[in-house]
Short mmCIF file of C-alpha atoms and ligand atoms in Angstrom, two decimals:
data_model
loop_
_atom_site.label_atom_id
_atom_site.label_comp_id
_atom_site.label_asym_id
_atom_site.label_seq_id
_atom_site.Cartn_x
_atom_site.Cartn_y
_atom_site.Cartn_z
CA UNK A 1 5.14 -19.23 4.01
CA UNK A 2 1.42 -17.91 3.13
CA UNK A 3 1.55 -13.87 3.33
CA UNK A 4 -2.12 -11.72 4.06
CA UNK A 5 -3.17 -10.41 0.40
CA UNK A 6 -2.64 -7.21 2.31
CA UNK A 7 1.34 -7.49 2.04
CA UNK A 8 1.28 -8.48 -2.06
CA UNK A 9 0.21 -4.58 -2.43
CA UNK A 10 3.01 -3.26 -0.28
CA UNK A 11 6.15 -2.06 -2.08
CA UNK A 12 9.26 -2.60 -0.39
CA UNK A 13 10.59 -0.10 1.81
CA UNK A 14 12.41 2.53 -0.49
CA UNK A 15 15.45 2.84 1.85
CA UNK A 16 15.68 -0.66 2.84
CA UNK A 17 16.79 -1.83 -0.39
CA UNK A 18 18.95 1.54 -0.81
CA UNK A 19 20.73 0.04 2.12
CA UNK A 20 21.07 -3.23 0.96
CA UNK A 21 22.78 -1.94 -2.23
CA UNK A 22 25.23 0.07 -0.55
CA UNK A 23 26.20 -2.52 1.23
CA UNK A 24 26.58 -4.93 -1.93
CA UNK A 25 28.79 -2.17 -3.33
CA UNK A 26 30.91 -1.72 -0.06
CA UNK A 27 31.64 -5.05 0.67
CA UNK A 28 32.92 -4.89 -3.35
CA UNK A 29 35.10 -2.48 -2.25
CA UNK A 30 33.61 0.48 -3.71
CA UNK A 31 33.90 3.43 -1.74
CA UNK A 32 29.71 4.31 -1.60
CA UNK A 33 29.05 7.77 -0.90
CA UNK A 34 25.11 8.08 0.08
CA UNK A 35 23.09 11.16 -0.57
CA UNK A 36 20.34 8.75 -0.90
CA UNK A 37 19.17 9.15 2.76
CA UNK A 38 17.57 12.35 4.93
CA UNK A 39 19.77 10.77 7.80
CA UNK A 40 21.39 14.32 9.77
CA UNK A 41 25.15 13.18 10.54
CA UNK A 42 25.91 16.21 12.30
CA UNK A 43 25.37 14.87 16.59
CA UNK A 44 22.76 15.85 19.12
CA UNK A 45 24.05 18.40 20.61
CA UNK A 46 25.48 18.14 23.88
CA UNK A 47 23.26 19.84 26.24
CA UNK A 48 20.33 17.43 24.99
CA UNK A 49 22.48 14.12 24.89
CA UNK A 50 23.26 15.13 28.77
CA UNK A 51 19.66 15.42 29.63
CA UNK A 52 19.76 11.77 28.41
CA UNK A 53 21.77 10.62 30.20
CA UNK A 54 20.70 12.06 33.60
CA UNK A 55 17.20 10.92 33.18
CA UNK A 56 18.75 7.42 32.32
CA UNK A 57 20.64 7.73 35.49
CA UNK A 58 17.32 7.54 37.13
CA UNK A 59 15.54 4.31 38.27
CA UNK A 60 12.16 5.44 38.13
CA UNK A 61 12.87 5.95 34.16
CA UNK A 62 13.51 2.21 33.62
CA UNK A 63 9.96 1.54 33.69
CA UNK A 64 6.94 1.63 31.28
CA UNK A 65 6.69 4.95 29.96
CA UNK A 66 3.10 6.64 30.07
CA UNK A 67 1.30 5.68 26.98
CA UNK A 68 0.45 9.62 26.32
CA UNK A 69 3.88 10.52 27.03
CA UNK A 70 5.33 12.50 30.15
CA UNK A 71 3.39 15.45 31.12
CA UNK A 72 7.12 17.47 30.84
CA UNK A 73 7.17 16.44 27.36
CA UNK A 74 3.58 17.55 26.42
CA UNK A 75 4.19 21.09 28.05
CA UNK A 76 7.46 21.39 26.50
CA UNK A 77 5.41 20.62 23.03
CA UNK A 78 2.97 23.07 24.01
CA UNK A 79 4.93 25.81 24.83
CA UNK A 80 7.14 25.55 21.39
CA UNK A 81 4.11 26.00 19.06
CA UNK A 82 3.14 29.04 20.97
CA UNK A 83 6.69 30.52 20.90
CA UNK A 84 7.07 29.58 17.56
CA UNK A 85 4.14 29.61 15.46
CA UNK A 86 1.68 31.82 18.44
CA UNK A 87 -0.81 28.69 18.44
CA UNK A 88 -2.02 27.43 21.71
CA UNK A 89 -2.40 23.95 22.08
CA UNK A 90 -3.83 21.92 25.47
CA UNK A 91 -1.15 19.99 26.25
CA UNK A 92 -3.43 17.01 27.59
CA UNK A 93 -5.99 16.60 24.65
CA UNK A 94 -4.36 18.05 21.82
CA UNK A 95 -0.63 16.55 21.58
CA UNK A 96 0.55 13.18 21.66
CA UNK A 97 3.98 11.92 21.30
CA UNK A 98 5.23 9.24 19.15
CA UNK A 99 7.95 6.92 18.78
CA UNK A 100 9.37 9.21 16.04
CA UNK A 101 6.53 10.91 13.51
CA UNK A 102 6.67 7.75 10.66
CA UNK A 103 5.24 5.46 13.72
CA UNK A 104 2.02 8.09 13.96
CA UNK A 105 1.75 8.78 10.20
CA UNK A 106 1.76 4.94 9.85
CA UNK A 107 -1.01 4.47 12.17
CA UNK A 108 -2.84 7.26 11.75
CA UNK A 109 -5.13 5.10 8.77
CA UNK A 110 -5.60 2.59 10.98
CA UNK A 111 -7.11 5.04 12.96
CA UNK A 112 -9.57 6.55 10.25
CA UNK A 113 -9.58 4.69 7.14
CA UNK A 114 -11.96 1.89 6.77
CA UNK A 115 -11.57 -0.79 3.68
CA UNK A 116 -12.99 1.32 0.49
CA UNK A 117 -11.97 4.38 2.00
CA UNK A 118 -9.35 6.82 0.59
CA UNK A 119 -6.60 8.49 2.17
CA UNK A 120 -5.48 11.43 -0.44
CA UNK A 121 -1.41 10.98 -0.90
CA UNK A 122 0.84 13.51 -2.31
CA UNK A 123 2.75 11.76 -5.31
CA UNK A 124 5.99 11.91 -5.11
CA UNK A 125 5.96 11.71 -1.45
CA UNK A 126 7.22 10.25 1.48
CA UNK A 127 6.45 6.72 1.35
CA UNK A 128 4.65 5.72 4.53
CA UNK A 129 1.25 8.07 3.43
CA UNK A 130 0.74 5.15 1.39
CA UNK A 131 1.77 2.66 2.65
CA UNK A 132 0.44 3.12 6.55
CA UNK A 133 -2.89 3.51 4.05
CA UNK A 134 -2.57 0.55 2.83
CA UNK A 135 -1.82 -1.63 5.81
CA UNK A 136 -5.04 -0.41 7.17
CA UNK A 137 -6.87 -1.66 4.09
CA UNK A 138 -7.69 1.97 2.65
CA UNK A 139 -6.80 3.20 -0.85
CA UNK A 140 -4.00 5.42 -1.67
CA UNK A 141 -5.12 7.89 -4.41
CA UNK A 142 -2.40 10.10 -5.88
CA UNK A 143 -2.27 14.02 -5.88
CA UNK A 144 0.51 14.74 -8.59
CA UNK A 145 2.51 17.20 -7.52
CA UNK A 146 3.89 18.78 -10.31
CA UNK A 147 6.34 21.82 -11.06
CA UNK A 148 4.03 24.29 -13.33
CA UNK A 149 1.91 24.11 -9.84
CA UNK A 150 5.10 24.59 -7.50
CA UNK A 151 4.93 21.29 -6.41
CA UNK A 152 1.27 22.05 -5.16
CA UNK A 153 -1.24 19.27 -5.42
CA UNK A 154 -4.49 20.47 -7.57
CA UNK A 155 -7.02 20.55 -5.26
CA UNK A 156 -9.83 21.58 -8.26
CA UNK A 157 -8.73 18.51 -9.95
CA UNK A 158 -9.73 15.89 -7.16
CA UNK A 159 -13.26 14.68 -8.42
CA UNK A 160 -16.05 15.23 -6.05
CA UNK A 161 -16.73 11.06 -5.65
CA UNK A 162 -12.84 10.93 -4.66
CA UNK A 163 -13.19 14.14 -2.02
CA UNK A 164 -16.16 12.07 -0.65
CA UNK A 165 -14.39 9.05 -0.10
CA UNK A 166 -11.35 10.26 1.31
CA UNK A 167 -10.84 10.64 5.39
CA UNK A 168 -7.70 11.46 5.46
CA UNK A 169 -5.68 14.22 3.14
CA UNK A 170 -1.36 14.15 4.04
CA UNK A 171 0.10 17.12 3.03
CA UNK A 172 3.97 17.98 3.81
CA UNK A 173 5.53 21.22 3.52
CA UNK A 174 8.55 22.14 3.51
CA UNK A 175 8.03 19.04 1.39
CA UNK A 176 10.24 15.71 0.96
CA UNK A 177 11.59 15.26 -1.61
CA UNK A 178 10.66 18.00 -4.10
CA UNK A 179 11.99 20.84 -1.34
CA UNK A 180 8.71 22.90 -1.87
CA UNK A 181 6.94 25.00 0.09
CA UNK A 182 3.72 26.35 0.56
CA UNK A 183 1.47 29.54 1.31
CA UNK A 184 -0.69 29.83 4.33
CA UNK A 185 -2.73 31.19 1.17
CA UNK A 186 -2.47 27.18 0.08
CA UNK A 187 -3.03 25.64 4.00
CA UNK A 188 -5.97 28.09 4.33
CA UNK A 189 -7.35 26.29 0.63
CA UNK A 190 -6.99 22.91 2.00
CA UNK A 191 -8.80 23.54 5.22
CA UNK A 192 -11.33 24.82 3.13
CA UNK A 193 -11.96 21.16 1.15
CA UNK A 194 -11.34 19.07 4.29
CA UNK A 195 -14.57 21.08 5.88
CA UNK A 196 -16.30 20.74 2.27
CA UNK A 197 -15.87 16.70 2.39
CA UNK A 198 -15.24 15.87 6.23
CA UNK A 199 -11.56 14.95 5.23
CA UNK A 200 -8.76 15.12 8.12
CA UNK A 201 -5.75 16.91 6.90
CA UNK A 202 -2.89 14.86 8.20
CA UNK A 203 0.03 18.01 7.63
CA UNK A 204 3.24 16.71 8.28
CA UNK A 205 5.81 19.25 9.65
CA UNK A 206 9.45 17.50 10.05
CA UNK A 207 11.28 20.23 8.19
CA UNK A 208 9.64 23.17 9.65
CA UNK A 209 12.75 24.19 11.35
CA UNK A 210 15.03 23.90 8.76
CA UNK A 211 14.79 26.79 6.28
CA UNK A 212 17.11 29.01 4.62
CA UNK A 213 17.63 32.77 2.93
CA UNK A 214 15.45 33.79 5.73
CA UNK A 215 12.20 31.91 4.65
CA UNK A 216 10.05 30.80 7.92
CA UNK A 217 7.59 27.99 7.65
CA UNK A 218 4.25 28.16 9.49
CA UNK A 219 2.51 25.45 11.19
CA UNK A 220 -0.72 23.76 9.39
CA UNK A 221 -2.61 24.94 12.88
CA UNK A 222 -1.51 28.28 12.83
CA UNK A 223 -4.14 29.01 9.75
CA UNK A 224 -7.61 29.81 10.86
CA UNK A 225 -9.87 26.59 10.94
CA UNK A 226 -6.48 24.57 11.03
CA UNK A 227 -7.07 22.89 14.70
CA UNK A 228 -10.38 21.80 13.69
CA UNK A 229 -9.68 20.38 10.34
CA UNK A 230 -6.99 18.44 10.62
CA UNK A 231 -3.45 17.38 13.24
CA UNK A 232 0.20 18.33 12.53
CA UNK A 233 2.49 15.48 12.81
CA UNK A 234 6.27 16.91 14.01
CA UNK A 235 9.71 15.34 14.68
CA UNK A 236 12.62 16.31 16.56
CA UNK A 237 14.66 14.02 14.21
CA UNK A 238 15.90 16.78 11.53
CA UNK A 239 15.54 20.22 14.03
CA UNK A 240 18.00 18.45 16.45
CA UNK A 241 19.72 15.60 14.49
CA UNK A 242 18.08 13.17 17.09
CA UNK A 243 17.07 11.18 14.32
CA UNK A 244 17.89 7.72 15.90
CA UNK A 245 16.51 8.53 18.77
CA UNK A 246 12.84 7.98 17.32
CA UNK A 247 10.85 11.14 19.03
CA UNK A 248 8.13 13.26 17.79
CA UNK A 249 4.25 14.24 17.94
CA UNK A 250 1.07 14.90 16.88
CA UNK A 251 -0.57 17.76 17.78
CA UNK A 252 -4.13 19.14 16.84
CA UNK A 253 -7.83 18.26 16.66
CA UNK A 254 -8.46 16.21 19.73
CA UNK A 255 -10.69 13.98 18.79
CA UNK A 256 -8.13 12.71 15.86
CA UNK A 257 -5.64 12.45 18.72
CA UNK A 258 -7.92 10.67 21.03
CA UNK A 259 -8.19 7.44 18.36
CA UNK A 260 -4.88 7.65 17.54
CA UNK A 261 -3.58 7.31 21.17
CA UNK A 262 -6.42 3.79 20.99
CA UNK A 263 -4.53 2.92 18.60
CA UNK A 264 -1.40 3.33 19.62
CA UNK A 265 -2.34 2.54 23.82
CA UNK A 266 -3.45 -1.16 21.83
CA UNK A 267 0.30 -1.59 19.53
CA UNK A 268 3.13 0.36 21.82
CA UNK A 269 4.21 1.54 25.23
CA UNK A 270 5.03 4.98 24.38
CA UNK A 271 8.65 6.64 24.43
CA UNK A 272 11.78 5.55 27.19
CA UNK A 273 11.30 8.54 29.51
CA UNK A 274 14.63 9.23 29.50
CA UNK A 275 14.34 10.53 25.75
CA UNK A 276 11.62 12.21 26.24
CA UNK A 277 13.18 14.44 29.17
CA UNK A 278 15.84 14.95 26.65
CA UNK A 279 13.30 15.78 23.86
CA UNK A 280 11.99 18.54 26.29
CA UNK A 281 15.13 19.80 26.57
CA UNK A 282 15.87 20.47 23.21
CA UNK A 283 12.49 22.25 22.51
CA UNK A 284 13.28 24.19 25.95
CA UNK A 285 16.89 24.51 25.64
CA UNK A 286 18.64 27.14 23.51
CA UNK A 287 18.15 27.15 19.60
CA UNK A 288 21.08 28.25 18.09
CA UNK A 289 22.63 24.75 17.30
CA UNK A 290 19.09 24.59 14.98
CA UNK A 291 20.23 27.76 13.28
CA UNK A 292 23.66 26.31 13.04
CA UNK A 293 21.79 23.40 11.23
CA UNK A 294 20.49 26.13 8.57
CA UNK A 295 23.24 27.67 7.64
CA UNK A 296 25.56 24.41 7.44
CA UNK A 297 22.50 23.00 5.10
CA UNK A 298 22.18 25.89 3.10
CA UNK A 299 25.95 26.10 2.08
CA UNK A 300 25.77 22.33 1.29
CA UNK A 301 22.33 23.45 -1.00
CA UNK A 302 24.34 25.95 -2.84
CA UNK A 303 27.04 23.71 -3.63
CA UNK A 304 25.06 21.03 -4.52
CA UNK A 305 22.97 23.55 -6.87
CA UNK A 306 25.53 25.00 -8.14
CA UNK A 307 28.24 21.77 -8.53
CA UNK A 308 24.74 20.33 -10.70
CA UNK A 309 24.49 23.48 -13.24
CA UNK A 310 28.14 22.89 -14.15
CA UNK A 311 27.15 19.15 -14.93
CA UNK A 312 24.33 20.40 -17.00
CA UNK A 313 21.62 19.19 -14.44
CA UNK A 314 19.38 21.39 -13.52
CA UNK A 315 18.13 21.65 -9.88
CA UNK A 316 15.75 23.10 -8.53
CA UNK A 317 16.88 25.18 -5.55
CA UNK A 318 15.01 24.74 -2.44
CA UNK A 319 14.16 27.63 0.60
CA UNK A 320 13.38 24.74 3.16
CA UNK A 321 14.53 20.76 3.94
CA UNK A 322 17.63 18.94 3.59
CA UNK A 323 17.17 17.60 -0.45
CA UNK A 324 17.72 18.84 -3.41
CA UNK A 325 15.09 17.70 -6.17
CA UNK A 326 16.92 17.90 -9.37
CA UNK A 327 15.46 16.87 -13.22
CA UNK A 328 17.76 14.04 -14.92
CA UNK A 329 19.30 14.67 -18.08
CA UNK A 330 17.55 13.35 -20.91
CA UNK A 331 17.92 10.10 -22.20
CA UNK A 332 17.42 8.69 -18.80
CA UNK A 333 14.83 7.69 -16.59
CA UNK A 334 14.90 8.57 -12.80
CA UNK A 335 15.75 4.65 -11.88
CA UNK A 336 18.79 4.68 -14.97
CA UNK A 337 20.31 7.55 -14.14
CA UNK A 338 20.38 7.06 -10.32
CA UNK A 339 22.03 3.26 -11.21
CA UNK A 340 24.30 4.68 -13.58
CA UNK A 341 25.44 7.30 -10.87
CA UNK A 342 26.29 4.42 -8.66
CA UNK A 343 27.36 2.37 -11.09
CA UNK A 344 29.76 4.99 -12.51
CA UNK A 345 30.52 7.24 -9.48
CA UNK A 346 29.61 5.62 -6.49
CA UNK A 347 27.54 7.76 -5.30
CA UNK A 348 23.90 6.99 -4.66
CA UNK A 349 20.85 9.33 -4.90
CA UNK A 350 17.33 8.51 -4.84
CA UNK A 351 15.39 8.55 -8.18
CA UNK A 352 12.76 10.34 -8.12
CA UNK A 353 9.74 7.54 -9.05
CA UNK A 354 10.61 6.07 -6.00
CA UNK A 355 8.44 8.43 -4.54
CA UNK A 356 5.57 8.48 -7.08
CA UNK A 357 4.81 8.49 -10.34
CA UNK A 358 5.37 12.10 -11.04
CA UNK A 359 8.53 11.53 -9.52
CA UNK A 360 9.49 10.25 -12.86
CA UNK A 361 12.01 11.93 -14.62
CA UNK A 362 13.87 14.07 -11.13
CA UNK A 363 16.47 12.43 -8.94
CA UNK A 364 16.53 13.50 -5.01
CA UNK A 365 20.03 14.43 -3.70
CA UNK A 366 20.01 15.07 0.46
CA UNK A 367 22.18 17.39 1.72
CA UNK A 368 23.21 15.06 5.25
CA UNK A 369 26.57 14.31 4.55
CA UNK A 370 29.59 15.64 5.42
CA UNK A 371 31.05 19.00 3.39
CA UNK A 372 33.86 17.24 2.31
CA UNK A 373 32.12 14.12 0.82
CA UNK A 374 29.41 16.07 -0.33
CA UNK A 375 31.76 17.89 -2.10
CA UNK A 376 33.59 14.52 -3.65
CA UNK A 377 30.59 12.97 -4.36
CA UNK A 378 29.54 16.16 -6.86
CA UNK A 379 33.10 15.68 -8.40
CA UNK A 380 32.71 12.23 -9.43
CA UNK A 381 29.07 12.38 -10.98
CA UNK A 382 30.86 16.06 -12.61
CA UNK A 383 33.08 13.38 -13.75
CA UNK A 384 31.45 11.12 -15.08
CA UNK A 385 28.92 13.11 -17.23
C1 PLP B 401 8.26 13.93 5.20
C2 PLP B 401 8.69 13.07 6.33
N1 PLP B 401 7.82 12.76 7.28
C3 PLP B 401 8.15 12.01 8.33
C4 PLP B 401 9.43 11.51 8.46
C5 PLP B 401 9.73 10.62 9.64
O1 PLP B 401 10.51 11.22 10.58
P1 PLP B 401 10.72 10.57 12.04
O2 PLP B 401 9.97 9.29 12.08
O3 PLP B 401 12.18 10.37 12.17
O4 PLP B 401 10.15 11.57 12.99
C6 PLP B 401 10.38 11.81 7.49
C7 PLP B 401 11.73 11.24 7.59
O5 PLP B 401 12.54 11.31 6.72
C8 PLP B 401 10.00 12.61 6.40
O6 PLP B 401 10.85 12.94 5.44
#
């Protein structure tokens, strides 16, 4: 079968094959633990799963869905960023719902990167900046992300001719996988260069909500200039464990959102209806089942942290997601030690070039797994160091 040249420069999907190899190692009988995945295994909780299920109760749900999602939904949107982050937001023009946020961040190139165009990718990051980039026949170029800079990207260091080219700049904080943060100090910096070389800041948001030792994140459009420079792309799939339920949004500059929604009005039919009443119910409904998240994540952190230091690995201990980003004892490389870990424990984490170059030499450990496997997968890699 002939592929398009396009596909030859598309990597595999990271946590496709992780899957595949746990289940090549189950069905050998190994007992896999994964901490490979950022999948939340705590449920919904109830009050939204009800909403669910009431809407689904519903005929008039069973249709199409709108294509810019239900006008409850949009509101609901709206009236979260201004509770939470004190940034209005029309809920018509400047928010659109996706089928989870990796749907819009794939599209979003399609939307506007031409061929010879750049789209400016945090490296290591989530995979889909560069891969969405390359689908739409743009160019991927790497910002390193490195520790001396906090896991910052350079901004000084991106060459004028590269700035030019680039229409798109994704940025992630609380970030996946490295578990850095950053300043409004750093948002208000990167508003600055996307006015300087007409570049859209793509700032994706899924961990916003889930932060710890008292650390709040802010929203990319709650920095002056943010609205105008750039969308937000959130997810209720970590805040509310709804992760299979594929729901999020973008919200910001409405012009961005207006090609996207072509875009998407031309591949999709929007979100069942039913899950999007729920999805207004959890951004309506109470939020103490998110703080519950926080704390249950943040006691998994410290074990993890400190389970690591008694191994001799050093992590680095994050205020915000659910990973730990933790350097690999020497001798390995990021792919060996994460296939020795398997091999030798069971247990699989993600190495860190899987996300990037300068992912070399960390491995990513997530924290969604149950406290008492978490705690049995830290025994056996203890053990086997
Ligand atoms: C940084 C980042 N962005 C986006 C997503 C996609 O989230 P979803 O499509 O479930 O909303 C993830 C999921 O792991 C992520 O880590």
């Amino acid at each position: 079968m002939l592929q398009a040249r396009r596909m030859e420069h598309l990597p595999p999907y990271l946590f496709a094959q992780i899957d595949r190899k746990i289940e090549e190692k189950r069905k050998a009988g190994v007992d896999v633990i994964s901490l490979g995945i950022g999948d939340p295994v705590e449920p919904t909780p109830p009050h939204i799963v009800q909403q669910l299920c009431k809407a689904a109760e519903d005929p008039k749900n069973h249709r199409y869905p709108s294509y810019y999602g239900l006008s409850r939904l949009r509101k609901a949107i709206a009236s979260w960023y201004q509770k939470r982050f004190g940034v209005r937001l029309d809920s018509d023009k400047e928010i659109l719902p996706l089928i989870g946020s990796k749907e819009g961040i794939a599209h979003i190139s399609i939307a506007l990167v031409d061929s010879g165009e750049y789209a400016l990718v945090p490296d290591p990051g989530y995979p889909v900046y560069s891969t969405g980039t390359i689908l739409a026949g743009g160019t991927p170029h790497l910002m390193p992300l490195l520790r001396e800079n906090d896991f910052l990207p350079d901004l000084g260091k991106i060459s004028v001719n590269t700035a030019r080219k680039a229409k798109i700049m994704f940025l992630n904080y609380p970030n996946n996988p490295t578990g850095a943060i950053a300043s409004k100090e750093f948002l208000a910096d990167s508003i600055k260069f996307a006015q300087e070389y007409d570049t859209a800041v793509c700032y994706d948001n899924p961990y916003s909500e889930l932060t710890f030792d008292g650390y709040v994140a802010p929203s990319f459009l709650e920095v002056a200039g943010g609205k105008e420079a750039g969308v937000e792309f959130h997810s209720l799939s970590k805040t509310y464990n709804m992760a299979g339920w594929r729901i999020g949004w973008v919200a910001g500059n409405s012009a961005i959102i207006d090609v996207l929604g072509k875009v998407k009005t031309n591949i999709d039919s929007g979100i069942f209806n039913a899950i999007q009443y729920a999805g207004a119910a959890a951004l309506c409904g109470p939020q103490n089942c998110v703080e519950q998240m926080c704390s249950i994540y943040q006691k998994r952190r410290d074990l993890v942290v400190s389970a690591l230091a008694e191994a001799g690995i050093e992590a680095i201990k994050p205020k915000a997601t659910i990973y730990v980003w933790a350097l690999v004892p020497a001798g390995y490389s990021s792919s060996e030690f994460a296939a020795y870990i398997l091999e030798r424990a069971g247990v699989v984490v993600s190495p860190g070039n899987a996300y990037g170059p300068s992912g070399e030499g960390y491995i990513r450990i997530s924290l969604s797994v149950k406290d008492e496997r978490l705690k049995e997968a830290l025994e056996r890699i203890k053990s086997t160091l």
